[in-house]
Coordinates of C-alpha atoms in Angstrom, one line a residue:
X1 CA 55.0 -62.1 2.0
X2 CA 55.4 -63.6 5.8
X3 CA 54.5 -60.4 6.8
X4 CA 51.1 -60.6 4.2
X5 CA 50.3 -63.5 5.7
X6 CA 50.8 -62.8 9.4
X7 CA 48.8 -59.7 9.1
X8 CA 46.4 -61.4 6.5
X9 CA 45.8 -63.9 8.9
X10 CA 41.5 -64.4 9.7
X11 CA 40.2 -65.8 13.3
X12 CA 38.5 -68.6 11.0
X13 CA 42.1 -69.4 10.7
X14 CA 44.6 -68.4 13.0
X15 CA 42.1 -68.2 16.4
X16 CA 41.9 -72.1 17.0
X17 CA 45.4 -72.3 16.0
X18 CA 46.6 -69.4 18.4
X19 CA 44.0 -70.3 20.9
X20 CA 45.9 -74.0 20.8
X21 CA 49.6 -72.5 21.3
X22 CA 48.2 -70.7 24.4
X23 CA 46.7 -72.9 26.6
X24 CA 49.2 -76.2 25.0
X25 CA 52.5 -74.5 23.8
X26 CA 55.6 -74.3 25.6
X27 CA 55.1 -70.9 27.9
X28 CA 58.5 -69.4 27.3
X29 CA 58.7 -69.9 23.8
X30 CA 55.3 -68.4 23.3
X31 CA 55.8 -66.3 25.3
X32 CA 58.7 -64.6 23.9
X33 CA 57.1 -64.7 20.4
X34 CA 54.1 -63.0 21.7
X35 CA 55.8 -59.9 23.5
X36 CA 57.9 -59.0 20.6
X37 CA 56.1 -56.8 18.8
X38 CA 54.0 -54.8 21.8
X39 CA 57.1 -54.2 22.7
X40 CA 58.7 -53.5 19.2
X41 CA 55.7 -51.0 19.3
X42 CA 56.6 -49.7 23.3
X43 CA 60.3 -48.5 21.2
X44 CA 58.4 -46.9 18.5
X45 CA 56.1 -44.7 20.7
X46 CA 59.2 -43.9 23.0
X47 CA 60.8 -43.1 19.7
X48 CA 57.9 -40.2 18.2
X49 CA 57.7 -39.3 21.9
X50 CA 61.5 -38.1 22.1
X51 CA 60.6 -36.8 18.3
X52 CA 58.0 -34.9 19.0
X53 CA 60.9 -33.1 22.2
X54 CA 63.7 -32.8 19.6
X55 CA 61.1 -30.4 16.7
X56 CA 59.2 -28.5 19.8
X57 CA 61.9 -28.2 21.2
X58 CA 64.0 -25.8 18.1
X59 CA 61.1 -24.0 18.4
X60 CA 62.0 -22.7 21.7
X61 CA 62.1 -22.4 25.7
X62 CA 58.1 -21.6 26.3
X63 CA 57.0 -23.9 23.8
X64 CA 58.7 -26.7 25.4
X65 CA 57.9 -25.7 28.8
X66 CA 54.4 -25.8 27.6
X67 CA 54.9 -29.1 26.3
X68 CA 56.6 -30.6 29.4
X69 CA 53.1 -28.8 31.6
X70 CA 50.6 -30.9 29.5
X71 CA 52.8 -34.0 28.5
X72 CA 52.6 -35.8 32.6
X73 CA 48.5 -35.9 31.6
X74 CA 48.6 -37.0 28.1
X75 CA 50.8 -39.4 30.0
X76 CA 48.5 -40.6 32.6
X77 CA 45.5 -41.0 30.2
X78 CA 47.7 -43.3 27.0
X79 CA 48.5 -45.5 30.8
X80 CA 44.7 -46.0 31.6
X81 CA 43.3 -46.8 28.4
X82 CA 47.0 -49.0 27.8
X83 CA 47.5 -51.0 30.9
X84 CA 44.3 -50.4 32.9
X85 CA 40.7 -50.3 30.9
X86 CA 43.2 -51.6 28.1
X87 CA 44.4 -54.7 30.6
X88 CA 41.0 -54.9 32.0
X89 CA 39.7 -55.4 27.8
X90 CA 42.3 -57.9 27.2
X91 CA 41.7 -60.5 30.5
X92 CA 38.3 -61.1 30.2
X93 CA 38.8 -61.0 26.1
X94 CA 41.5 -64.2 27.1
X95 CA 39.2 -66.3 29.6
X96 CA 36.9 -65.4 26.5
X97 CA 39.1 -67.1 23.9
X98 CA 40.4 -69.9 26.8
X99 CA 36.5 -71.0 27.4
X100 CA 35.5 -71.0 23.1
X101 CA 33.2 -67.9 24.6
X102 CA 32.5 -67.0 21.0
X103 CA 29.7 -64.6 22.4
X104 CA 32.1 -63.0 25.0
X105 CA 34.2 -61.8 22.3
X106 CA 31.4 -60.3 20.5
X107 CA 30.6 -58.3 23.7
X108 CA 33.9 -57.4 24.5
X109 CA 34.4 -56.0 21.4
X110 CA 31.8 -53.6 21.6
X111 CA 32.3 -53.0 25.4
X112 CA 36.1 -51.6 23.5
X113 CA 33.8 -49.1 21.9
X114 CA 31.5 -48.1 24.3
X115 CA 34.1 -47.1 26.6
X116 CA 36.4 -45.6 24.6
X117 CA 33.7 -43.3 23.5
X118 CA 32.9 -42.7 26.5
X119 CA 36.0 -42.5 28.8
X120 CA 37.1 -40.2 25.6
X121 CA 34.5 -37.6 25.4
X122 CA 34.8 -37.8 29.4
X123 CA 38.7 -37.4 29.4
X124 CA 37.4 -34.6 26.6
X125 CA 35.2 -32.7 29.1
X126 CA 37.7 -32.4 31.9
X127 CA 40.4 -31.1 30.1
X128 CA 38.7 -28.4 28.7
X129 CA 36.9 -27.4 31.6
X130 CA 39.7 -28.1 34.2
X131 CA 42.4 -27.6 31.7
X132 CA 43.9 -25.0 32.2
X133 CA 43.9 -24.5 36.1
X134 CA 45.7 -27.3 36.3
X135 CA 48.5 -26.2 34.4
X136 CA 48.8 -22.8 36.0
X137 CA 48.7 -25.2 39.2
X138 CA 51.5 -26.9 37.6
X139 CA 53.9 -23.7 37.1
X140 CA 52.5 -22.0 33.9
X141 CA 52.1 -18.5 33.4
X142 CA 51.5 -15.8 30.2
X143 CA 53.1 -17.2 26.9
X144 CA 54.1 -20.4 28.4
X145 CA 50.1 -21.4 30.3
X146 CA 48.4 -20.3 27.7
X147 CA 50.5 -22.4 24.5
X148 CA 49.7 -25.3 26.9
X149 CA 46.6 -24.4 26.7
X150 CA 46.2 -24.7 22.6
X151 CA 48.4 -28.1 22.7
X152 CA 46.4 -30.1 25.3
X153 CA 42.4 -28.6 24.2
X154 CA 43.3 -30.6 20.8
X155 CA 45.6 -33.5 22.0
X156 CA 42.3 -34.1 24.1
X157 CA 40.5 -33.3 21.9
X158 CA 41.0 -35.9 20.0
X159 CA 41.1 -38.2 22.7
X160 CA 38.7 -40.8 21.9
X161 CA 40.8 -41.9 18.9
X162 CA 43.4 -42.8 22.2
X163 CA 40.8 -44.6 23.4
X164 CA 40.0 -46.5 20.5
X165 CA 43.1 -47.3 19.4
X166 CA 44.5 -49.1 22.8
X167 CA 40.8 -50.6 23.8
X168 CA 41.0 -51.9 20.3
X169 CA 44.6 -53.4 20.4
X170 CA 44.0 -54.6 24.1
X171 CA 41.0 -56.8 22.5
X172 CA 42.5 -57.9 19.8
X173 CA 46.2 -58.9 21.9
X174 CA 43.5 -61.0 24.8
X175 CA 43.5 -63.1 22.2
X176 CA 46.8 -64.0 21.8
X177 CA 46.9 -61.7 18.7
X178 CA 49.6 -59.5 19.4
X179 CA 51.0 -59.3 16.1
X180 CA 49.1 -57.2 13.8
X181 CA 48.1 -54.8 15.7
X182 CA 51.3 -53.5 16.6
X183 CA 51.6 -53.7 13.7
X184 CA 49.5 -50.8 12.1
X185 CA 50.3 -49.2 15.4
X186 CA 54.4 -48.9 14.5
X187 CA 53.3 -47.9 11.0
X188 CA 50.8 -45.6 12.2
X189 CA 53.3 -43.6 14.2
X190 CA 55.9 -44.2 11.6
X191 CA 54.2 -43.1 8.5
X192 CA 53.0 -39.8 10.5
X193 CA 56.7 -38.8 11.7
X194 CA 56.9 -36.2 8.6
X195 CA 53.9 -34.3 10.3
X196 CA 55.6 -33.5 13.8
X197 CA 58.2 -31.6 11.2
X198 CA 56.0 -30.0 8.4
X199 CA 53.1 -28.9 11.4
X200 CA 55.6 -27.7 14.0
X201 CA 58.3 -26.0 11.7
X202 CA 57.0 -26.0 8.6
X203 CA 57.5 -26.9 4.9
X204 CA 57.3 -26.7 1.3
X205 CA 58.4 -22.7 2.6
X206 CA 55.5 -22.1 4.0
X207 CA 55.0 -21.2 8.0
X208 CA 54.6 -24.1 10.8
X209 CA 52.3 -24.0 13.5
X210 CA 53.9 -23.7 16.4
X211 CA 53.3 -26.7 19.7
X212 CA 49.3 -26.5 17.5
X213 CA 51.0 -27.9 14.7
X214 CA 53.1 -31.0 17.0
X215 CA 49.6 -31.3 18.6
X216 CA 47.8 -31.7 15.6
X217 CA 50.4 -34.5 14.4
X218 CA 49.6 -36.7 17.0
X219 CA 46.6 -36.5 17.6
X220 CA 46.5 -37.4 13.2
X221 CA 48.3 -40.4 14.3
X222 CA 45.8 -42.2 16.3
X223 CA 43.3 -41.0 13.9
X224 CA 46.0 -43.4 11.0
X225 CA 45.2 -46.1 13.6
X226 CA 41.9 -46.3 14.8
X227 CA 41.0 -45.8 11.2
X228 CA 43.1 -49.3 10.0
X229 CA 42.2 -50.9 13.2
X230 CA 38.9 -51.0 12.5
X231 CA 39.2 -51.8 9.1
X232 CA 41.3 -55.2 10.0
X233 CA 38.6 -56.5 13.2
X234 CA 35.7 -55.8 10.0
X235 CA 37.8 -58.4 8.3
X236 CA 39.1 -60.9 10.6
X237 CA 35.6 -62.6 11.0
X238 CA 32.6 -62.4 12.9
X239 CA 33.8 -62.0 16.4
X240 CA 35.9 -59.5 16.2
X241 CA 33.5 -57.4 14.2
X242 CA 32.0 -54.8 16.1
X243 CA 28.0 -55.0 15.5
X244 CA 25.5 -55.3 18.3
X245 CA 24.7 -58.6 19.3
X246 CA 22.0 -61.0 21.0
X247 CA 22.0 -60.3 24.9
X248 CA 24.4 -57.9 23.9
X249 CA 24.3 -57.0 27.5
X250 CA 26.3 -59.5 30.3
X251 CA 26.1 -57.8 34.0
X252 CA 28.8 -60.3 35.5
X253 CA 31.4 -59.6 32.3
X254 CA 30.8 -55.6 32.5
X255 CA 30.5 -56.2 36.8
X256 CA 34.6 -58.2 36.5
X257 CA 36.1 -55.6 33.7
X258 CA 34.5 -52.7 35.7
X259 CA 36.5 -53.7 39.4
X260 CA 39.4 -55.2 37.6
X261 CA 39.6 -51.5 34.9
X262 CA 38.5 -49.3 38.3
X263 CA 42.0 -50.8 40.9
X264 CA 44.5 -50.6 38.4
X265 CA 43.6 -47.3 37.4
X266 CA 43.3 -46.4 40.9
X267 CA 46.8 -47.9 40.6
X268 CA 48.1 -46.1 38.0
X269 CA 47.2 -42.9 39.3
X270 CA 48.8 -43.6 43.2
X271 CA 52.1 -44.5 41.1
X272 CA 52.1 -41.1 39.3
X273 CA 50.9 -39.4 42.5
X274 CA 54.6 -41.1 44.3
X275 CA 56.4 -39.9 41.2
X276 CA 55.4 -36.7 41.3
X277 CA 55.5 -36.7 45.8
X278 CA 59.2 -37.5 44.9
X279 CA 60.5 -34.9 42.2
X280 CA 58.0 -32.6 45.3
X281 CA 61.6 -34.0 47.6
X282 CA 64.6 -33.9 44.4
X283 CA 63.0 -29.9 43.9
X284 CA 64.3 -28.9 47.5
X285 CA 67.9 -30.4 46.0
X286 CA 68.8 -28.0 43.9
X287 CA 69.6 -27.8 39.8
X288 CA 71.9 -30.8 39.7
X289 CA 69.6 -32.6 41.9
X290 CA 66.5 -32.3 39.4
X291 CA 68.1 -33.1 36.5
X292 CA 70.2 -36.0 37.6
X293 CA 66.5 -36.9 39.4
X294 CA 65.4 -36.3 36.0
X295 CA 67.7 -37.8 33.2
X296 CA 67.9 -41.2 35.7
X297 CA 64.4 -41.7 37.1
X298 CA 63.2 -41.4 33.3
X299 CA 65.0 -44.9 32.8
X300 CA 62.6 -46.8 35.5
X301 CA 59.6 -45.4 32.7
X302 CA 61.1 -46.4 30.3
X303 CA 62.2 -49.8 31.9
X304 CA 57.9 -50.3 33.3
X305 CA 56.9 -49.3 29.4
X306 CA 58.6 -52.2 28.0
X307 CA 58.2 -54.8 30.1
X308 CA 54.7 -53.9 28.8
X309 CA 55.0 -55.6 25.9
X310 CA 56.1 -59.6 27.9
X311 CA 53.0 -58.2 30.2
X312 CA 50.7 -58.9 27.6
X313 CA 51.3 -62.3 26.7
X314 CA 51.5 -63.2 31.0
X315 CA 47.6 -62.0 30.6
X316 CA 46.7 -63.6 27.4
X317 CA 48.3 -66.8 28.3
X318 CA 47.3 -66.8 31.7
X319 CA 43.3 -65.6 30.8
X320 CA 43.7 -68.5 28.6
X321 CA 45.0 -71.0 30.5
X322 CA 42.2 -69.8 33.1
X323 CA 39.2 -69.3 30.7
X324 CA 40.3 -73.2 29.5
X325 CA 39.9 -74.6 32.8
X326 CA 43.6 -75.6 32.7
X327 CA 44.9 -73.4 36.7
X328 CA 47.9 -75.3 37.1
X329 CA 49.3 -74.5 33.8
X330 CA 48.1 -71.1 34.2
X331 CA 49.4 -70.7 37.7
X332 CA 53.5 -71.9 35.6
X333 CA 52.7 -69.3 33.4
X334 CA 52.3 -66.5 36.1
X335 CA 55.3 -68.1 38.2
X336 CA 57.7 -68.1 35.1
X337 CA 56.4 -65.3 33.2
X338 CA 56.7 -62.9 36.8
X339 CA 60.7 -64.9 37.2
X340 CA 61.3 -63.4 33.7
X341 CA 60.5 -60.0 33.9
X342 CA 62.3 -60.3 38.0
X343 CA 65.1 -61.6 35.7
X344 CA 64.9 -58.9 33.4
X345 CA 65.0 -56.3 36.0
X346 CA 68.0 -57.5 38.3
X347 CA 70.0 -58.1 34.8
X348 CA 69.7 -54.2 34.4
X349 CA 69.5 -52.8 37.8
X350 CA 72.9 -54.7 37.9
X351 CA 74.6 -52.7 34.1
X352 CA 72.9 -49.6 35.9
X353 CA 74.6 -50.2 39.2
X354 CA 78.5 -51.2 37.9
X355 CA 77.4 -48.7 34.6
X356 CA 74.5 -46.1 35.4
X357 CA 77.1 -43.7 32.5
X358 CA 75.9 -45.7 29.6
X359 CA 72.0 -44.2 30.0
X360 CA 73.5 -40.8 31.6
X361 CA 75.3 -39.9 29.3
X362 CA 72.7 -39.6 25.8
X363 CA 71.3 -36.5 28.1
X364 CA 73.5 -34.8 29.8
X365 CA 76.9 -34.0 29.8
X366 CA 77.2 -31.5 33.1
X367 CA 79.4 -33.4 35.3
X368 CA 77.2 -32.2 38.1
X369 CA 74.4 -33.1 36.9
X370 CA 76.1 -36.9 35.4
X371 CA 76.9 -37.4 39.4
X372 CA 73.6 -36.9 41.6
X373 CA 72.1 -39.3 38.3
X374 CA 75.0 -42.0 39.4
X375 CA 74.0 -41.8 43.5
X376 CA 70.7 -42.1 42.2
X377 CA 70.2 -45.1 39.6
X378 CA 73.5 -47.2 41.6
X379 CA 71.0 -47.5 45.0
X380 CA 67.6 -47.7 42.3
X381 CA 69.2 -50.4 40.7
X382 CA 69.5 -52.8 43.9
X383 CA 65.5 -52.6 43.3
X384 CA 65.1 -53.2 39.8
X385 CA 64.2 -56.5 40.1
X386 CA 61.7 -56.5 42.5
X387 CA 60.2 -53.6 40.7
X388 CA 60.5 -56.5 37.1
X389 CA 57.9 -58.5 39.7
X390 CA 55.9 -55.8 40.9
X391 CA 55.6 -54.8 37.1
X392 CA 54.5 -58.3 36.3
X393 CA 52.2 -59.4 39.0
X394 CA 50.1 -55.9 38.0
X395 CA 49.2 -58.4 34.9
X396 CA 48.9 -61.4 36.3
X397 CA 45.9 -60.4 39.2
X398 CA 44.0 -58.2 35.5
X399 CA 44.5 -62.3 34.1
X400 CA 43.3 -64.0 37.6
X401 CA 40.1 -60.5 38.2
X402 CA 42.6 -60.9 41.6
X403 CA 44.1 -57.2 42.1
X404 CA 43.9 -56.1 45.7
X405 CA 47.7 -57.3 46.3
X406 CA 48.8 -55.2 43.2
X407 CA 47.0 -52.5 44.5
X408 CA 48.1 -52.8 48.1
X409 CA 51.4 -52.5 46.6
X410 CA 51.2 -49.8 44.9
X411 CA 49.9 -48.1 48.5
X412 CA 52.5 -49.4 49.9
X413 CA 55.1 -47.9 47.5
X414 CA 53.0 -44.7 47.4
X415 CA 53.0 -44.4 51.6
X416 CA 56.6 -44.5 51.8
X417 CA 56.9 -41.7 49.3
X418 CA 54.5 -39.8 50.3
X419 CA 55.7 -39.7 54.5
X420 CA 58.6 -38.4 53.0
X421 CA 57.7 -35.5 50.8
X422 CA 55.2 -34.6 53.9
X423 CA 58.6 -34.3 56.3
X424 CA 57.3 -36.1 59.6
X425 CA 60.4 -38.2 59.9
X426 CA 63.1 -35.4 58.3
X427 CA 62.4 -34.5 54.2
X428 CA 64.6 -36.0 52.0
X429 CA 68.3 -33.9 51.8
X430 CA 70.4 -35.8 49.5
X431 CA 70.2 -37.5 45.8
X432 CA 70.9 -40.7 47.9
X433 CA 68.3 -41.0 50.8
X434 CA 66.1 -40.2 47.4
X435 CA 66.8 -43.2 45.7
X436 CA 67.1 -45.1 49.1
X437 CA 63.7 -44.0 49.4
X438 CA 61.9 -45.0 46.2
X439 CA 64.2 -48.1 46.1
X440 CA 62.3 -49.4 49.6
X441 CA 58.7 -48.3 47.7
X442 CA 59.9 -50.7 44.1
X443 CA 60.8 -53.2 46.8
X444 CA 57.0 -53.2 49.0
X445 CA 55.1 -52.6 46.0
X446 CA 57.0 -56.3 44.3
X447 CA 56.4 -57.9 47.7
X448 CA 53.4 -57.1 48.8
X449 CA 52.5 -57.5 44.1
X450 CA 54.1 -60.8 44.6
X451 CA 51.7 -62.2 47.0
X452 CA 49.0 -62.9 43.2
X453 CA 51.2 -65.9 43.2
X454 CA 50.0 -67.6 46.5
X455 CA 48.4 -70.7 45.9
X456 CA 45.5 -69.6 47.8
X457 CA 45.3 -67.0 44.4
X458 CA 45.2 -69.3 42.0
X459 CA 42.2 -71.1 43.4
X460 CA 40.1 -68.4 44.0
X461 CA 41.1 -67.6 40.4
X462 CA 40.1 -71.2 38.9
X463 CA 36.4 -70.7 40.9
X464 CA 35.7 -67.6 39.0
X465 CA 36.7 -65.2 42.1
X466 CA 37.2 -61.7 41.0
X467 CA 38.9 -59.6 43.9

């Protein structure tokens, strides 16, 4: 009953109450309540991704290798749609929610749909014409390359659905409505999970479709979540219905949202570049180092993904308070949220410094691999606190429309890893030196990005200056 009442809430009743919580409720309590649903949704997505790898792994080495080639590109699209363009939509929505600007709220829902269609089709076109060359460059050949191309064509052929799900969810989360989109995503993910073994391995005595079946299940998941989100938003009320409104085009709104989206997306591309450069460095150290780094660095990615839920709550509250003209409270929210993310990162870092095996033993029992992974985590764990600070600062910057500090922080991180990868001052020749490189990169990123908390940036955001 509680679930039905929460999910059935409409903008006519829930939104004024939610706005009051965003701009006047207890900061920590509101932040935690808003962050729990998207964090749970992130865990569900991670679980389904691991399940997909498990079922594909049962097909053999070649399908698993093909999935490995395409996975980083899919992950990049997920990050761009959910955290970057989605973050820009959420930030603009939060400011409009705080200002009680119904016209901008309606415009942003329409913009989310238009962006989903345009960017989804653009990504699908790029993959169709360039995917094969990319997978070949990454090492694919023979059957592995053929499987990768087939998987990528189907997954990116349905890219519009992923963009639609993430941008519609972002428009709701910017309003402070984190419960409903998270439940829809969780139910869609878990509800379609049986499709993976059924389509991949076969069911009811019928043959499976192999890796193609996994791709179809992937697209089906986002088809279900897109339909459910559209249905929910049409029922919520006028502000979330998809319809043309009078004077629907606003150059100021489009310009501000696009600028934040562009800088956020560039930041993500640089982050992926830093990860690939680090992988290149590790590739020179042998199989045990590669495997140890692979399972240890997976914690880095998981940590950032889990902070996404807290970041969503920070973004919604900072943006709403700025929109409502409460610059002082928005600054307090930004500081509290950043300190919380830093504390979470510090606690996780301390745990893996003391007991790295808590994470590593779930992925390997090879002594050499575990030893390399332990060396990596015990050093990189020292920088997890600043890594959490850097992640939170991204959402603060999106909410304030002040992206330059987060952007330059990521440039600093990329520069450190790229210089090491070029061998300009000598290649890192042990897993420990690579861990030190990554820890330094995370620290530099966090320190630079934290400059968003400078009071001068708060005053600029209050005046509506976007940079």
